[in-house]
Amino acid sequence: MHGTSTLEEADRLMTVCNSCRYCEGLCAVFPAMEMRRAFSDGDLNYFANLCHACGACYTDCQFSPPHEYDVNVPKTLAVARAESWAAYAWPRAFSGLFANNGLAISIIAALCVAAFVFGFAALNDRQAMVGIHTGPGAFYALMPHSAMAALFGAALLYAIVALAMGVRAFWRDIGEPIGMLADPPSLWQAIKDTAGLRYLDGGGVGCVNEDERPTDRRKIYHHLTFYGFLLCFAATCVATLYHYLLAREAPYPFWDLPVVLGTSGGIGLLIGPAGLLFEKSKRDPVLVDEKRTGMDVAFILMLFLTSFTGIALLLLRDTSAMGPLLALHLGVVFSLFITMPYGKFVHGLYRFVALVRYARERRMMAGGASVPE
Ligand code: SF4
Ligand code: SF4
């Protein structure tokens, strides 16, 4: 007996697949499944988060509908994956945010933007709000750096703690007895697999989208989004070091490192999410967990808006639009931070953790050990 009907269905499918084994070369899910003869809830959640939703095992399956076995691995694992994220959420009281996630994120984002816009308007006179501020420290004419650092530092710290608690719950659920960092080779293998999105290629041919002709477009747009996000994060880190170590205040010139990193990342975060949205609109509905479409779209839009408002601020920072744009950008970024543990953002972390476990299992098997039941 499993904890949910989704896990019951996942168990049924994995039992069929374990007899068939036709898809074992497509991704990491099938080799991980083949290491077992029975599946616990934790094993099924592990497979679900190991799956990259490429869709290849549906297209290739001789038992997919209308066959009576009704095998649809991508969709069943997508539902199990989303349900596992809600189960691991910290604090548990917020796990409900995963349901109707698109609406929840939209409301939180709108409230955050409104709070920054009205806060700026209330704390500054009209002259300052729509005035022209230039040179180092221009942003802090509207919001003191100390207040900005305290507010965003607290939001980021909260997100990191909540995400770490979720990862801890997942690691325990999948039955790993030791710390993740205790096995550096597996960690390194998972980093390489994540950096290259190794399993988002349907076994080498690409993702299945609107028809049965696979392409690499989803992988390319995902790379642009992922590396764009990392570059923007690096820009923020460098700017923080500039502020505290070199006593250099933002905004910085266009040629300076934080701006170069932020602009490069921002372009990736415009093209990547736009491409992912386009690809999503063309996905075969049979592969998709329709109930979570709102969550996927909300996360993609939040990344796009973060970049769009950031680039608009960069381009118009020497004009009277700087005040309203700064409020808008800060509102979007703040809402992105506080909603990160309760939306699609978590897929990257749990997938990475699943890849660490997979690499560990592969190493154990190569060493002649068996996977603990
Ligand atoms: S998805 Fe279908 S073809 Fe692939 S292993 Fe499972 S049953 Fe076999
Ligand atoms: S959808 Fe792709 S990644 Fe997921 S189980 Fe099927 S082949 Fe593997």
XYZ file of C-alpha atoms and ligand atoms in Angstrom:
389
model
C 0.000 0.000 0.000
C 1.267 3.437 -0.893
C 0.487 6.819 0.636
C -1.412 8.214 -2.368
C -3.276 6.959 -5.426
C -0.598 8.595 -7.616
C 2.100 6.498 -5.969
C -0.083 3.384 -6.407
C -0.259 4.136 -10.125
C 3.481 4.871 -10.281
C 4.137 1.507 -8.616
C 1.926 -0.246 -11.197
C 3.746 1.436 -14.084
C 7.212 0.756 -12.682
C 6.270 -2.912 -12.245
C 5.227 -3.091 -15.918
C 8.389 -1.226 -16.978
C 10.593 -3.467 -14.858
C 9.335 -6.457 -16.824
C 9.647 -4.682 -20.176
C 12.869 -2.653 -19.794
C 12.626 -1.342 -23.351
C 13.371 2.244 -22.197
C 16.437 1.546 -20.080
C 18.714 3.647 -22.306
C 16.517 6.752 -22.314
C 17.323 8.336 -18.941
C 18.310 7.645 -15.325
C 14.807 6.628 -14.164
C 14.794 3.178 -15.773
C 18.270 2.058 -14.623
C 17.366 3.258 -11.086
C 14.131 1.258 -11.285
C 15.977 -1.846 -12.481
C 18.079 -1.841 -9.310
C 14.903 -2.736 -7.360
C 12.204 -5.373 -7.376
C 9.805 -3.527 -5.053
C 9.207 0.199 -4.679
C 8.676 2.164 -1.480
C 7.001 5.605 -1.468
C 10.470 7.127 -1.198
C 11.721 5.143 -4.223
C 8.788 6.349 -6.340
C 9.317 9.960 -5.243
C 12.987 9.518 -6.120
C 12.095 8.277 -9.645
C 9.607 11.128 -10.028
C 12.248 13.748 -9.248
C 14.842 11.968 -11.386
C 12.524 12.229 -14.407
C 13.264 15.257 -16.650
C 9.875 15.083 -18.412
C 11.381 14.610 -21.879
C 8.397 12.499 -22.954
C 10.446 9.914 -24.865
C 9.220 6.914 -22.869
C 5.615 7.742 -23.778
C 6.314 8.021 -27.489
C 8.400 4.844 -27.500
C 6.026 2.782 -25.356
C 4.077 -0.063 -26.967
C 1.794 -0.123 -23.907
C 0.728 3.536 -23.932
C -2.997 4.326 -24.524
C -5.096 2.978 -26.156
C -3.344 -0.197 -24.969
C -5.146 -1.688 -21.986
C -1.997 -1.328 -19.823
C -2.461 2.435 -20.143
C 1.209 3.225 -19.484
C 1.975 6.952 -19.263
C 5.174 7.304 -17.262
C 5.905 11.029 -17.909
C 2.484 12.205 -16.746
C 2.258 9.921 -13.712
C 5.756 10.914 -12.560
C 4.916 14.600 -13.146
C 1.920 14.338 -10.798
C 3.927 12.349 -8.224
C 6.728 14.912 -8.439
C 4.445 17.860 -7.717
C 2.741 15.998 -4.863
C 6.140 15.193 -3.343
C 7.107 18.890 -3.363
C 4.000 19.755 -1.358
C 4.750 16.923 1.086
C 8.320 18.175 1.691
C 7.365 21.858 2.072
C 8.597 23.665 5.170
C 6.786 24.794 7.221
C 4.082 22.224 6.453
C 1.385 24.872 6.916
C 2.525 26.394 3.595
C 2.333 23.170 1.569
C -1.119 24.296 0.373
C 0.628 26.999 -1.686
C 1.496 24.273 -4.203
C -2.217 23.889 -4.961
C -3.539 26.731 -7.169
C 0.069 27.865 -7.267
C -0.361 30.155 -10.266
C -3.055 32.152 -8.468
C -1.128 32.190 -5.169
C 2.099 33.435 -6.817
C 0.198 36.080 -8.806
C -1.467 37.456 -5.666
C 1.780 37.453 -3.654
C 3.666 39.140 -6.515
C 0.952 41.784 -6.943
C 0.940 42.488 -3.188
C 4.731 42.784 -3.051
C 4.862 45.150 -6.027
C 2.046 47.240 -4.518
C 3.850 47.345 -1.141
C 7.053 48.652 -2.750
C 5.268 51.184 -4.955
C 3.124 52.553 -2.103
C 6.033 52.299 0.347
C 8.260 54.342 -1.961
C 5.464 56.864 -2.506
C 4.749 57.143 1.228
C 8.366 57.464 2.353
C 9.546 59.840 -0.375
C 8.081 63.104 -1.580
C 6.828 63.249 -5.166
C 9.920 65.153 -6.207
C 12.180 62.302 -5.117
C 9.940 59.575 -6.542
C 9.927 60.946 -10.094
C 13.095 62.975 -9.854
C 16.323 62.222 -11.691
C 18.994 60.605 -9.527
C 22.376 59.738 -10.995
C 25.794 58.565 -9.874
C 26.843 56.233 -7.052
C 24.148 55.807 -4.394
C 21.329 57.013 -6.705
C 19.059 54.076 -5.794
C 19.501 54.753 -2.089
C 17.945 58.201 -2.446
C 14.646 56.268 -2.548
C 15.384 53.390 -0.173
C 18.369 53.316 2.203
C 20.876 50.574 1.427
C 20.665 49.267 5.003
C 16.874 48.789 4.700
C 17.245 47.118 1.297
C 19.967 44.773 2.547
C 18.007 43.865 5.714
C 14.761 43.179 3.842
C 16.224 41.167 0.972
C 18.785 39.447 3.202
C 15.973 38.239 5.490
C 13.847 37.058 2.527
C 16.785 35.176 0.995
C 17.753 33.637 4.326
C 14.180 32.463 4.864
C 14.089 30.927 1.377
C 17.415 29.140 1.930
C 16.267 27.685 5.284
C 12.886 26.561 3.858
C 14.556 24.997 0.804
C 17.174 23.242 2.955
C 14.462 21.774 5.189
C 12.608 20.509 2.107
C 15.767 18.884 0.727
C 16.384 17.269 4.124
C 12.866 15.801 4.097
C 13.385 14.448 0.557
C 16.783 12.949 1.388
C 15.246 11.159 4.372
C 12.179 10.041 2.421
C 14.315 8.367 -0.229
C 16.092 6.493 2.544
C 19.589 7.884 2.365
C 21.334 7.310 5.685
C 24.353 9.597 5.277
C 24.846 13.237 4.456
C 24.883 14.234 0.792
C 28.257 15.949 1.130
C 29.876 12.757 2.453
C 30.294 11.359 -1.051
C 32.221 13.913 -3.165
C 32.484 11.776 -6.369
C 28.680 11.338 -6.490
C 28.211 15.018 -5.799
C 30.591 15.911 -8.631
C 28.830 13.523 -11.028
C 25.457 15.099 -10.146
C 26.880 18.600 -10.715
C 28.069 17.555 -14.194
C 24.737 15.894 -15.033
C 22.852 18.990 -13.854
C 25.115 21.466 -15.643
C 24.626 19.645 -18.950
C 20.966 18.656 -18.396
C 22.134 15.182 -19.354
C 18.733 13.512 -19.143
C 16.659 16.157 -20.928
C 17.382 14.659 -24.300
C 15.156 11.615 -24.653
C 18.136 9.287 -24.831
C 19.979 11.572 -27.265
C 17.341 12.618 -29.789
C 15.712 15.506 -27.868
C 12.406 16.302 -26.170
C 9.018 15.318 -27.488
C 6.811 18.390 -27.847
C 3.851 18.896 -30.145
C 4.466 15.823 -32.266
C 6.660 12.761 -32.259
C 9.621 14.603 -33.789
C 11.982 15.339 -30.900
C 14.029 18.553 -30.714
C 16.612 20.115 -28.394
C 14.731 23.410 -28.069
C 13.492 22.803 -24.513
C 17.007 21.949 -23.423
C 18.461 25.084 -25.043
C 15.831 27.380 -23.488
C 16.299 25.648 -20.142
C 20.064 26.258 -20.349
C 19.516 29.940 -21.152
C 17.175 30.238 -18.162
C 19.401 28.328 -15.746
C 22.663 30.046 -16.652
C 20.903 33.404 -16.946
C 19.676 32.976 -13.378
C 23.180 32.027 -12.171
C 24.739 35.051 -13.900
C 22.178 37.396 -12.322
C 22.883 35.846 -8.934
C 26.636 36.278 -9.535
C 26.013 39.949 -10.427
C 24.225 40.461 -7.088
C 27.065 38.763 -5.189
C 29.749 40.869 -6.910
C 27.749 44.054 -6.271
C 27.512 43.111 -2.580
C 31.286 42.617 -2.418
C 31.802 45.977 -4.172
C 29.583 47.671 -1.596
C 31.062 46.160 1.533
C 34.685 45.504 0.557
C 35.411 48.347 -1.864
C 32.885 50.915 -0.578
C 31.592 51.316 -4.158
C 27.858 52.032 -4.349
C 25.403 51.022 -7.103
C 24.490 51.868 -9.798
C 27.676 50.930 -11.628
C 28.830 51.907 -15.126
C 27.728 49.721 -18.058
C 31.224 48.239 -18.457
C 31.589 47.232 -14.786
C 31.492 43.557 -13.771
C 28.123 43.504 -11.922
C 26.410 45.160 -14.897
C 28.113 42.929 -17.460
C 27.137 39.804 -15.502
C 23.606 41.088 -14.836
C 23.028 42.121 -18.444
C 24.284 38.808 -19.856
C 22.176 36.869 -17.346
C 19.199 39.157 -17.948
C 19.260 38.467 -21.694
C 19.334 34.727 -20.963
C 16.442 35.199 -18.540
C 14.406 36.931 -21.234
C 15.010 34.518 -24.109
C 15.007 31.320 -22.002
C 11.661 31.784 -20.219
C 9.995 33.155 -23.375
C 11.183 30.066 -25.268
C 10.083 27.717 -22.494
C 6.623 29.289 -22.479
C 6.385 28.863 -26.236
C 7.508 25.234 -26.044
C 5.051 24.589 -23.209
C 2.181 25.866 -25.327
C 3.071 23.270 -27.951
C 3.546 20.259 -25.669
C 1.365 17.254 -26.266
C -1.316 17.563 -23.514
C -1.133 13.834 -22.885
C 2.344 14.312 -21.335
C 1.406 17.206 -19.086
C 0.072 17.409 -15.542
C -2.584 20.036 -16.443
C -3.363 20.797 -12.797
C 0.141 22.239 -12.364
C 0.283 24.273 -15.571
C -0.404 27.404 -13.501
C 2.624 26.671 -11.302
C 4.928 26.200 -14.293
C 3.701 29.334 -16.032
C 3.859 31.439 -12.843
C 7.502 30.510 -12.243
C 8.529 31.137 -15.847
C 6.747 34.507 -15.825
C 8.349 35.513 -12.527
C 11.816 34.871 -13.982
C 10.920 36.775 -17.149
C 9.540 39.736 -15.169
C 12.592 39.822 -12.897
C 14.805 40.185 -15.929
C 12.473 42.516 -17.840
C 12.122 44.988 -14.955
C 15.862 44.759 -14.207
C 16.859 45.561 -17.791
C 14.272 48.358 -17.998
C 15.767 49.816 -14.802
C 19.265 49.558 -16.253
C 18.276 51.328 -19.473
C 16.177 54.066 -17.832
C 18.074 54.573 -14.579
C 19.162 58.085 -15.541
C 15.579 59.228 -16.214
C 12.564 60.157 -14.078
C 11.245 56.581 -14.555
C 13.963 55.250 -12.223
C 11.905 55.537 -8.982
C 8.795 53.662 -10.199
C 10.935 51.079 -12.023
C 13.075 50.460 -8.950
C 9.923 49.858 -6.862
C 8.572 47.513 -9.533
C 11.821 45.547 -9.847
C 12.301 45.222 -6.087
C 8.681 44.066 -5.667
C 9.109 41.344 -8.295
C 12.465 40.161 -6.900
C 11.162 40.145 -3.311
C 8.136 38.053 -4.284
C 10.416 35.683 -6.250
C 12.568 35.172 -3.143
C 9.747 34.473 -0.699
C 7.839 32.168 -3.056
C 10.883 30.151 -4.189
C 10.321 27.316 -1.654
C 6.652 26.961 -2.693
C 6.723 26.738 -6.479
C 8.451 25.299 -9.512
C 11.844 26.616 -8.390
C 12.187 23.548 -6.114
C 12.326 21.176 -9.098
C 15.972 22.064 -9.679
C 16.997 21.258 -6.126
C 15.105 17.980 -5.824
C 16.286 16.844 -9.234
C 19.877 17.587 -8.230
C 19.421 15.607 -5.006
C 17.928 12.689 -6.969
C 20.943 12.792 -9.304
C 23.309 12.649 -6.318
C 21.530 9.531 -5.136
C 21.561 8.016 -8.599
C 25.305 8.610 -8.897
C 25.783 7.013 -5.467
C 23.746 3.966 -6.455
C 25.686 3.562 -9.674
C 28.948 3.690 -7.772
C 27.672 1.160 -5.219
C 26.537 -1.200 -7.978
C 29.863 -0.833 -9.791
C 31.571 -1.733 -6.515
C 29.456 -4.890 -6.207
C 27.179 -3.604 -3.435
C 23.392 -3.915 -3.658
C 20.922 -1.074 -3.252
C 19.283 -1.270 0.189
C 15.610 -2.399 -0.069
S 7.503 2.957 -20.746
Fe 6.589 1.278 -21.946
S 8.188 0.639 -23.373
Fe 9.165 1.858 -21.767
S 9.875 0.352 -20.257
Fe 7.844 1.074 -19.615
S 6.433 -0.404 -20.478
Fe 8.355 -0.667 -21.574
S 9.846 11.282 -19.525
Fe 11.999 11.156 -20.177
S 13.126 11.499 -18.289
Fe 11.045 10.975 -17.676
S 11.038 8.762 -17.340
Fe 10.419 9.116 -19.485
S 12.336 8.980 -20.659
Fe 12.886 9.280 -18.520
